Amino acid sequence: MGNVVLNLEMAKINEMKNYYARQLLDKSIPGSVFAAKTPACMITAYKSGKVLFQGNNSESEAGKWGSSSVGVPSKKPAALKGKAVAKGDLPPGIGEMSAIGSDEVGTGDFFGPITVVAAYVRKEDIPLLKELGVRDSKDLNDEKIISIAKVIKDVVPFSLMTLKNEKYNQVQRSGMSQGKMKALLHNQAILKVLEKISPAKPEAILIDQFVQPSTYFQHLKGQKAIANQDVYFSTKAEGIHLAVAAASILARYAFIQYIDKLSEAAGFKIPKGAGAQVDVAAAKLILSKGRESLPSFVKLHFANTDKAMAIVNKKRN
């Protein structure tokens, strides 16, 4: 799918709104003036003057209104020197580079999977993502995350890895640490994005740090392929590059969707997190579907499993 962005005066945007009057969509997109859909193109105009065209016919549709300033293929960036480094060694200006960012969600939640997303953001697309409201997903509620994710999933190349509860519990019982699980998922997601954007190469790969770089690569020993060129690690990486923020939002969006599926299967709303509310929900699940249902819903080694069983036993006695 192609993407083209124009920078237009508001008078031109209003002219476009009239032109697409019969194809306007009745939906609210943050910061937008209007959204319209033709048979082969989605058009979203923003108050800043940016107009995003998405779809197979994006170039010809945008051509009716002007020449693109964003969305043209970028030149192959020069490779950075060096391998994996820690936060203090981040290259100057990394936030303005074309980069792959990687982040995960769900590691501390009792219910639901671990979801990891790697996303590629070109330097020329950074202003658009800012316009779309991309920032650290922890600062956004679920409604906002869903709204933004539905737009950016067609703007940035990304890869989603989901470690479902059944598989999680299986590998955890075999002795694999959660840190190794995450390292494997991050590596797979990054490799898939590198494959998607080839022959282009990112100037940097930034991983939201959950372990020391040396330990991360130790976890990956024995893998057939390892992304290890121009790889950087930083805590709070969502604030360093929008690629990580975009990955965080897309990972959270996927996690929310999965929790909704679990809620449907359970027959009641599944809560997030690992607090007392999930103990009550797990107990309710056990009482209605039996303890054997837990492995497909929760991370069994969490202390919440015993707490839920204690609630069940109390109710039964």
mmCIF file of C-alpha atoms in Angstrom:
data_model
loop_
_atom_site.group_PDB
_atom_site.id
_atom_site.type_symbol
_atom_site.label_atom_id
_atom_site.label_comp_id
_atom_site.label_asym_id
_atom_site.label_seq_id
_atom_site.Cartn_x
_atom_site.Cartn_y
_atom_site.Cartn_z
ATOM 1 C CA MET A 1 0.000 0.000 0.000
ATOM 2 C CA GLY A 2 1.360 3.432 -0.973
ATOM 3 C CA ASN A 3 1.372 6.515 1.229
ATOM 4 C CA VAL A 4 1.630 10.143 0.100
ATOM 5 C CA VAL A 5 1.440 13.294 2.220
ATOM 6 C CA LEU A 6 0.761 16.816 0.922
ATOM 7 C CA ASN A 7 1.135 20.101 2.784
ATOM 8 C CA LEU A 8 -1.782 22.310 1.732
ATOM 9 C CA GLU A 9 -3.417 25.590 2.692
ATOM 10 C CA MET A 10 -6.686 25.331 4.612
ATOM 11 C CA ALA A 11 -8.569 26.848 1.667
ATOM 12 C CA LYS A 12 -7.393 23.953 -0.499
ATOM 13 C CA ILE A 13 -8.347 21.450 2.209
ATOM 14 C CA ASN A 14 -11.852 22.914 2.360
ATOM 15 C CA GLU A 15 -12.024 22.644 -1.423
ATOM 16 C CA MET A 16 -11.050 18.987 -1.113
ATOM 17 C CA LYS A 17 -13.717 18.416 1.523
ATOM 18 C CA ASN A 18 -16.349 19.696 -0.881
ATOM 19 C CA TYR A 19 -14.880 17.610 -3.715
ATOM 20 C CA TYR A 20 -15.116 14.411 -1.632
ATOM 21 C CA ALA A 21 -18.458 15.332 -0.067
ATOM 22 C CA ARG A 22 -20.168 12.106 -1.160
ATOM 23 C CA GLN A 23 -17.284 9.977 0.098
ATOM 24 C CA LEU A 24 -16.781 11.543 3.526
ATOM 25 C CA LEU A 25 -16.546 9.116 6.441
ATOM 26 C CA ASP A 26 -18.546 9.654 9.577
ATOM 27 C CA LYS A 27 -15.709 9.048 12.014
ATOM 28 C CA SER A 28 -13.538 11.162 14.262
ATOM 29 C CA ILE A 29 -9.777 11.027 13.735
ATOM 30 C CA PRO A 30 -7.697 13.089 16.197
ATOM 31 C CA GLY A 31 -6.747 16.479 14.728
ATOM 32 C CA SER A 32 -8.474 15.874 11.412
ATOM 33 C CA VAL A 33 -10.602 18.203 9.285
ATOM 34 C CA PHE A 34 -12.160 15.352 7.316
ATOM 35 C CA ALA A 35 -11.662 11.746 6.223
ATOM 36 C CA ALA A 36 -12.887 10.339 2.917
ATOM 37 C CA LYS A 37 -12.624 7.002 1.126
ATOM 38 C CA THR A 38 -12.572 6.466 -2.633
ATOM 39 C CA PRO A 39 -12.615 2.962 -4.166
ATOM 40 C CA ALA A 40 -8.802 2.788 -4.100
ATOM 41 C CA CYS A 41 -7.665 5.479 -1.670
ATOM 42 C CA MET A 42 -8.204 6.732 1.887
ATOM 43 C CA ILE A 43 -7.766 10.497 2.368
ATOM 44 C CA THR A 44 -7.326 12.145 5.765
ATOM 45 C CA ALA A 45 -6.809 15.910 6.061
ATOM 46 C CA TYR A 46 -5.413 17.421 9.270
ATOM 47 C CA LYS A 47 -5.724 20.853 10.845
ATOM 48 C CA SER A 48 -1.962 21.351 10.462
ATOM 49 C CA GLY A 49 -2.368 21.331 6.674
ATOM 50 C CA LYS A 50 -1.050 17.818 6.116
ATOM 51 C CA VAL A 51 -3.189 15.515 3.955
ATOM 52 C CA LEU A 52 -2.497 11.776 4.042
ATOM 53 C CA PHE A 53 -3.352 9.583 1.041
ATOM 54 C CA GLN A 54 -3.269 5.817 1.651
ATOM 55 C CA GLY A 55 -3.898 3.037 -0.845
ATOM 56 C CA ASN A 56 -2.915 1.642 -4.220
ATOM 57 C CA ASN A 57 -4.141 4.801 -5.970
ATOM 58 C CA SER A 58 -2.576 7.257 -3.502
ATOM 59 C CA GLU A 59 -0.082 8.856 -5.909
ATOM 60 C CA SER A 60 -2.570 9.593 -8.677
ATOM 61 C CA GLU A 61 -5.206 10.804 -6.187
ATOM 62 C CA ALA A 62 -2.706 13.100 -4.461
ATOM 63 C CA GLY A 63 -1.562 14.322 -7.859
ATOM 64 C CA LYS A 64 -4.934 16.042 -8.286
ATOM 65 C CA TRP A 65 -4.021 18.423 -5.462
ATOM 66 C CA GLY A 66 -0.251 18.957 -5.577
ATOM 67 C CA SER A 67 3.179 17.338 -5.386
ATOM 68 C CA SER A 68 4.110 15.220 -2.394
ATOM 69 C CA SER A 69 6.504 16.415 0.277
ATOM 70 C CA VAL A 70 6.420 13.197 2.278
ATOM 71 C CA GLY A 71 5.945 9.619 1.201
ATOM 72 C CA VAL A 72 8.520 9.362 -1.567
ATOM 73 C CA PRO A 73 11.070 6.565 -1.174
ATOM 74 C CA SER A 74 13.986 7.637 0.971
ATOM 75 C CA LYS A 75 17.566 7.287 -0.099
ATOM 76 C CA LYS A 76 19.391 4.371 1.393
ATOM 77 C CA PRO A 77 20.872 5.741 4.625
ATOM 78 C CA ALA A 78 24.509 5.373 5.472
ATOM 79 C CA ALA A 79 25.190 2.642 8.012
ATOM 80 C CA LEU A 80 26.247 3.636 11.499
ATOM 81 C CA LYS A 81 29.483 2.303 12.877
ATOM 82 C CA GLY A 82 29.434 -0.034 15.817
ATOM 83 C CA LYS A 83 27.250 -2.755 17.260
ATOM 84 C CA ALA A 84 24.905 -2.936 20.210
ATOM 85 C CA VAL A 85 25.436 -0.204 22.754
ATOM 86 C CA ALA A 86 23.766 0.988 25.921
ATOM 87 C CA LYS A 87 21.797 4.167 26.522
ATOM 88 C CA GLY A 88 24.795 6.386 27.223
ATOM 89 C CA ASP A 89 26.215 5.620 23.800
ATOM 90 C CA LEU A 90 23.172 6.538 21.728
ATOM 91 C CA PRO A 91 24.274 8.418 18.608
ATOM 92 C CA PRO A 92 23.607 12.167 18.532
ATOM 93 C CA GLY A 93 20.329 13.004 16.829
ATOM 94 C CA ILE A 94 18.988 9.446 16.907
ATOM 95 C CA GLY A 95 15.479 10.831 17.395
ATOM 96 C CA GLU A 96 15.579 12.324 13.897
ATOM 97 C CA MET A 97 16.985 9.258 12.142
ATOM 98 C CA SER A 98 15.158 6.652 10.052
ATOM 99 C CA ALA A 99 14.897 3.874 12.603
ATOM 100 C CA ILE A 100 13.266 0.645 13.669
ATOM 101 C CA GLY A 101 11.820 0.774 17.170
ATOM 102 C CA SER A 102 10.774 -2.271 19.186
ATOM 103 C CA ASP A 103 8.634 -2.541 22.311
ATOM 104 C CA GLU A 104 6.494 -5.087 24.148
ATOM 105 C CA VAL A 105 3.267 -5.170 26.153
ATOM 106 C CA GLY A 106 1.666 -7.730 28.432
ATOM 107 C CA THR A 107 4.679 -8.987 30.369
ATOM 108 C CA GLY A 108 3.251 -7.841 33.705
ATOM 109 C CA ASP A 109 -0.368 -8.782 32.961
ATOM 110 C CA PHE A 110 -1.767 -11.977 34.475
ATOM 111 C CA PHE A 111 -4.310 -12.406 31.687
ATOM 112 C CA GLY A 112 -3.334 -12.273 28.043
ATOM 113 C CA PRO A 113 -0.244 -12.785 25.884
ATOM 114 C CA ILE A 114 3.029 -10.974 25.456
ATOM 115 C CA THR A 115 2.814 -8.843 22.324
ATOM 116 C CA VAL A 116 5.960 -7.425 20.724
ATOM 117 C CA VAL A 117 5.996 -4.991 17.812
ATOM 118 C CA ALA A 118 8.890 -3.637 15.768
ATOM 119 C CA ALA A 119 8.060 -0.627 13.572
ATOM 120 C CA TYR A 120 10.075 1.310 10.985
ATOM 121 C CA VAL A 121 9.749 5.090 10.869
ATOM 122 C CA ARG A 122 11.560 7.078 8.183
ATOM 123 C CA LYS A 123 12.895 10.456 9.213
ATOM 124 C CA GLU A 124 10.575 12.213 6.740
ATOM 125 C CA ASP A 125 7.523 10.549 8.326
ATOM 126 C CA ILE A 126 8.293 11.774 11.856
ATOM 127 C CA PRO A 127 6.282 15.037 11.493
ATOM 128 C CA LEU A 128 3.256 13.059 10.273
ATOM 129 C CA LEU A 129 3.392 10.665 13.220
ATOM 130 C CA LYS A 130 3.592 13.606 15.603
ATOM 131 C CA GLU A 131 0.548 15.020 13.852
ATOM 132 C CA LEU A 132 -1.271 11.716 14.339
ATOM 133 C CA GLY A 133 -0.647 11.916 18.085
ATOM 134 C CA VAL A 134 2.006 9.207 18.365
ATOM 135 C CA ARG A 135 3.717 9.258 21.748
ATOM 136 C CA ASP A 136 4.362 6.892 24.663
ATOM 137 C CA SER A 137 1.361 4.536 24.903
ATOM 138 C CA LYS A 138 1.506 4.781 28.698
ATOM 139 C CA ASP A 139 0.266 8.370 28.320
ATOM 140 C CA LEU A 140 -2.748 7.259 26.232
ATOM 141 C CA ASN A 141 -5.981 5.564 27.238
ATOM 142 C CA ASP A 142 -7.270 2.534 25.351
ATOM 143 C CA GLU A 143 -9.681 4.578 23.243
ATOM 144 C CA LYS A 144 -6.884 6.880 22.051
ATOM 145 C CA ILE A 145 -4.539 3.961 21.385
ATOM 146 C CA ILE A 146 -7.141 2.217 19.229
ATOM 147 C CA SER A 147 -7.846 5.423 17.307
ATOM 148 C CA ILE A 148 -4.170 6.133 16.569
ATOM 149 C CA ALA A 149 -3.236 2.506 15.868
ATOM 150 C CA LYS A 150 -5.939 2.127 13.235
ATOM 151 C CA VAL A 151 -4.321 4.962 11.271
ATOM 152 C CA ILE A 152 -0.602 4.251 11.719
ATOM 153 C CA LYS A 153 -0.874 0.524 10.980
ATOM 154 C CA ASP A 154 -1.225 1.529 7.327
ATOM 155 C CA VAL A 155 1.490 4.187 7.498
ATOM 156 C CA VAL A 156 4.506 2.442 9.056
ATOM 157 C CA PRO A 157 5.896 -1.002 8.181
ATOM 158 C CA PHE A 158 5.704 -3.165 11.302
ATOM 159 C CA SER A 159 5.729 -6.739 12.544
ATOM 160 C CA LEU A 160 3.700 -8.150 15.439
ATOM 161 C CA MET A 161 4.738 -11.168 17.503
ATOM 162 C CA THR A 162 2.191 -12.658 19.903
ATOM 163 C CA LEU A 163 3.198 -15.257 22.504
ATOM 164 C CA LYS A 164 -0.148 -16.784 23.454
ATOM 165 C CA ASN A 165 -0.736 -18.020 26.982
ATOM 166 C CA GLU A 166 -0.667 -21.734 26.122
ATOM 167 C CA LYS A 167 2.783 -21.422 24.509
ATOM 168 C CA TYR A 168 3.999 -19.021 27.195
ATOM 169 C CA ASN A 169 3.131 -21.492 29.964
ATOM 170 C CA GLN A 170 4.725 -24.344 28.030
ATOM 171 C CA VAL A 171 8.098 -22.633 27.518
ATOM 172 C CA GLN A 172 8.039 -21.161 31.018
ATOM 173 C CA ARG A 173 7.627 -24.654 32.504
ATOM 174 C CA SER A 174 10.583 -25.797 30.405
ATOM 175 C CA GLY A 175 12.757 -23.288 32.251
ATOM 176 C CA MET A 176 12.850 -20.367 29.818
ATOM 177 C CA SER A 177 12.898 -16.978 31.513
ATOM 178 C CA GLN A 178 10.545 -14.208 30.500
ATOM 179 C CA GLY A 179 13.604 -12.149 29.539
ATOM 180 C CA LYS A 180 14.669 -14.760 26.988
ATOM 181 C CA MET A 181 11.133 -15.006 25.627
ATOM 182 C CA LYS A 182 11.112 -11.249 25.064
ATOM 183 C CA ALA A 183 14.561 -11.232 23.454
ATOM 184 C CA LEU A 184 13.504 -13.938 20.986
ATOM 185 C CA LEU A 185 10.295 -12.080 20.136
ATOM 186 C CA HIS A 186 12.050 -8.731 19.663
ATOM 187 C CA ASN A 187 14.662 -10.304 17.402
ATOM 188 C CA GLN A 188 12.008 -12.046 15.268
ATOM 189 C CA ALA A 189 9.944 -8.860 14.938
ATOM 190 C CA ILE A 190 12.972 -6.759 13.954
ATOM 191 C CA LEU A 191 14.132 -9.325 11.382
ATOM 192 C CA LYS A 192 10.680 -9.369 9.780
ATOM 193 C CA VAL A 193 10.635 -5.562 9.497
ATOM 194 C CA LEU A 194 14.134 -5.544 7.999
ATOM 195 C CA GLU A 195 12.852 -8.037 5.426
ATOM 196 C CA LYS A 196 9.779 -5.884 4.682
ATOM 197 C CA ILE A 197 11.740 -2.684 4.061
ATOM 198 C CA SER A 198 14.660 -4.260 2.148
ATOM 199 C CA PRO A 199 16.715 -3.022 0.329
ATOM 200 C CA ALA A 200 16.367 0.078 2.506
ATOM 201 C CA LYS A 201 18.215 -0.099 5.831
ATOM 202 C CA PRO A 202 17.492 1.763 9.052
ATOM 203 C CA GLU A 203 20.094 4.137 10.417
ATOM 204 C CA ALA A 204 19.452 2.660 13.849
ATOM 205 C CA ILE A 205 17.478 -0.045 15.644
ATOM 206 C CA LEU A 206 16.274 1.045 19.083
ATOM 207 C CA ILE A 207 14.917 -1.478 21.589
ATOM 208 C CA ASP A 208 13.068 -0.407 24.721
ATOM 209 C CA GLN A 209 15.543 -1.848 27.203
ATOM 210 C CA PHE A 210 14.368 -4.651 29.487
ATOM 211 C CA VAL A 211 17.780 -6.276 30.054
ATOM 212 C CA GLN A 212 21.458 -5.448 29.598
ATOM 213 C CA PRO A 213 22.594 -5.606 25.936
ATOM 214 C CA SER A 214 25.076 -8.402 26.688
ATOM 215 C CA THR A 215 22.326 -10.497 28.283
ATOM 216 C CA TYR A 216 19.968 -9.764 25.388
ATOM 217 C CA PHE A 217 22.429 -11.205 22.865
ATOM 218 C CA GLN A 218 23.248 -14.090 25.200
ATOM 219 C CA HIS A 219 19.549 -15.017 25.054
ATOM 220 C CA LEU A 220 19.762 -15.089 21.243
ATOM 221 C CA LYS A 221 22.722 -17.462 21.022
ATOM 222 C CA GLY A 222 21.961 -20.348 18.682
ATOM 223 C CA GLN A 223 19.381 -18.460 16.614
ATOM 224 C CA LYS A 224 19.745 -18.832 12.837
ATOM 225 C CA ALA A 225 19.529 -15.066 12.303
ATOM 226 C CA ILE A 226 20.205 -12.217 14.725
ATOM 227 C CA ALA A 227 19.677 -8.512 14.101
ATOM 228 C CA ASN A 228 22.855 -7.070 15.605
ATOM 229 C CA GLN A 229 23.932 -4.172 13.384
ATOM 230 C CA ASP A 230 23.371 -0.625 14.666
ATOM 231 C CA VAL A 231 21.283 -1.936 17.573
ATOM 232 C CA TYR A 232 20.805 0.375 20.550
ATOM 233 C CA PHE A 233 19.061 -0.039 23.898
ATOM 234 C CA SER A 234 17.454 2.521 26.170
ATOM 235 C CA THR A 235 14.924 2.616 28.945
ATOM 236 C CA LYS A 236 11.988 4.948 28.211
ATOM 237 C CA ALA A 237 12.885 4.632 24.529
ATOM 238 C CA GLU A 238 9.375 5.797 23.519
ATOM 239 C CA GLY A 239 10.547 9.305 24.399
ATOM 240 C CA ILE A 240 13.727 8.992 22.318
ATOM 241 C CA HIS A 241 12.333 7.903 18.940
ATOM 242 C CA LEU A 242 8.777 7.826 17.602
ATOM 243 C CA ALA A 243 9.466 4.397 16.078
ATOM 244 C CA VAL A 244 9.442 2.939 19.596
ATOM 245 C CA ALA A 245 6.350 4.966 20.513
ATOM 246 C CA ALA A 246 4.594 3.687 17.368
ATOM 247 C CA ALA A 247 5.637 0.113 18.212
ATOM 248 C CA SER A 248 4.339 0.588 21.751
ATOM 249 C CA ILE A 249 0.949 1.806 20.494
ATOM 250 C CA LEU A 250 0.608 -1.030 17.965
ATOM 251 C CA ALA A 251 1.625 -3.622 20.580
ATOM 252 C CA ARG A 252 -0.901 -2.221 23.043
ATOM 253 C CA TYR A 253 -3.594 -2.201 20.358
ATOM 254 C CA ALA A 254 -2.938 -5.881 19.618
ATOM 255 C CA PHE A 255 -3.011 -6.674 23.343
ATOM 256 C CA ILE A 256 -6.337 -4.868 23.805
ATOM 257 C CA GLN A 257 -7.832 -6.823 20.903
ATOM 258 C CA TYR A 258 -6.604 -10.098 22.402
ATOM 259 C CA ILE A 259 -8.031 -9.268 25.829
ATOM 260 C CA ASP A 260 -11.375 -8.579 24.121
ATOM 261 C CA LYS A 261 -11.251 -12.074 22.593
ATOM 262 C CA LEU A 262 -10.457 -13.597 25.985
ATOM 263 C CA SER A 263 -13.366 -11.671 27.502
ATOM 264 C CA GLU A 264 -15.675 -13.098 24.859
ATOM 265 C CA ALA A 265 -14.414 -16.620 25.558
ATOM 266 C CA ALA A 266 -14.735 -16.145 29.318
ATOM 267 C CA GLY A 267 -18.211 -14.661 29.116
ATOM 268 C CA PHE A 268 -17.254 -11.576 31.143
ATOM 269 C CA LYS A 269 -14.850 -8.621 30.907
ATOM 270 C CA ILE A 270 -11.256 -9.624 31.602
ATOM 271 C CA PRO A 271 -9.292 -6.992 33.556
ATOM 272 C CA LYS A 272 -5.715 -5.974 32.759
ATOM 273 C CA GLY A 273 -2.791 -5.881 35.142
ATOM 274 C CA ALA A 274 -1.947 -8.172 38.048
ATOM 275 C CA GLY A 275 -3.870 -6.642 40.952
ATOM 276 C CA ALA A 276 -6.653 -7.966 43.147
ATOM 277 C CA GLN A 277 -9.219 -7.523 40.379
ATOM 278 C CA VAL A 278 -7.554 -10.209 38.259
ATOM 279 C CA ASP A 279 -7.586 -12.625 41.199
ATOM 280 C CA VAL A 280 -11.357 -12.238 41.406
ATOM 281 C CA ALA A 281 -11.717 -12.620 37.621
ATOM 282 C CA ALA A 282 -9.573 -15.766 37.568
ATOM 283 C CA ALA A 283 -11.602 -17.237 40.422
ATOM 284 C CA LYS A 284 -14.782 -16.530 38.483
ATOM 285 C CA LEU A 285 -13.256 -18.271 35.457
ATOM 286 C CA ILE A 286 -12.283 -21.322 37.515
ATOM 287 C CA LEU A 287 -15.759 -21.567 39.037
ATOM 288 C CA SER A 288 -17.446 -21.365 35.635
ATOM 289 C CA LYS A 289 -15.036 -23.302 33.401
ATOM 290 C CA GLY A 290 -12.773 -25.235 35.747
ATOM 291 C CA ARG A 291 -9.106 -24.797 36.664
ATOM 292 C CA GLU A 292 -8.122 -26.597 33.448
ATOM 293 C CA SER A 293 -9.250 -23.523 31.504
ATOM 294 C CA LEU A 294 -6.584 -21.284 33.075
ATOM 295 C CA PRO A 295 -3.572 -22.119 30.821
ATOM 296 C CA SER A 296 -5.214 -20.527 27.777
ATOM 297 C CA PHE A 297 -6.094 -17.359 29.684
ATOM 298 C CA VAL A 298 -3.301 -16.564 32.166
ATOM 299 C CA LYS A 299 0.406 -16.784 32.959
ATOM 300 C CA LEU A 300 0.219 -19.654 35.420
ATOM 301 C CA HIS A 301 3.448 -18.961 37.343
ATOM 302 C CA PHE A 302 2.173 -15.570 38.545
ATOM 303 C CA ALA A 303 1.219 -15.486 42.252
ATOM 304 C CA ASN A 304 -2.293 -14.535 41.106
ATOM 305 C CA THR A 305 -2.992 -18.216 40.336
ATOM 306 C CA ASP A 306 -2.689 -19.217 44.004
ATOM 307 C CA LYS A 307 -4.644 -16.150 45.104
ATOM 308 C CA ALA A 308 -7.458 -17.035 42.699
ATOM 309 C CA MET A 309 -7.534 -20.624 43.974
ATOM 310 C CA ALA A 310 -7.741 -19.332 47.545
ATOM 311 C CA ILE A 311 -10.822 -17.299 46.590
ATOM 312 C CA VAL A 312 -12.351 -20.353 44.902
ATOM 313 C CA ASN A 313 -11.719 -22.583 47.922
ATOM 314 C CA LYS A 314 -13.226 -19.980 50.223
ATOM 315 C CA LYS A 315 -16.364 -19.805 48.105
ATOM 316 C CA ARG A 316 -16.660 -23.582 47.938
ATOM 317 C CA ASN A 317 -16.228 -24.114 51.704
#
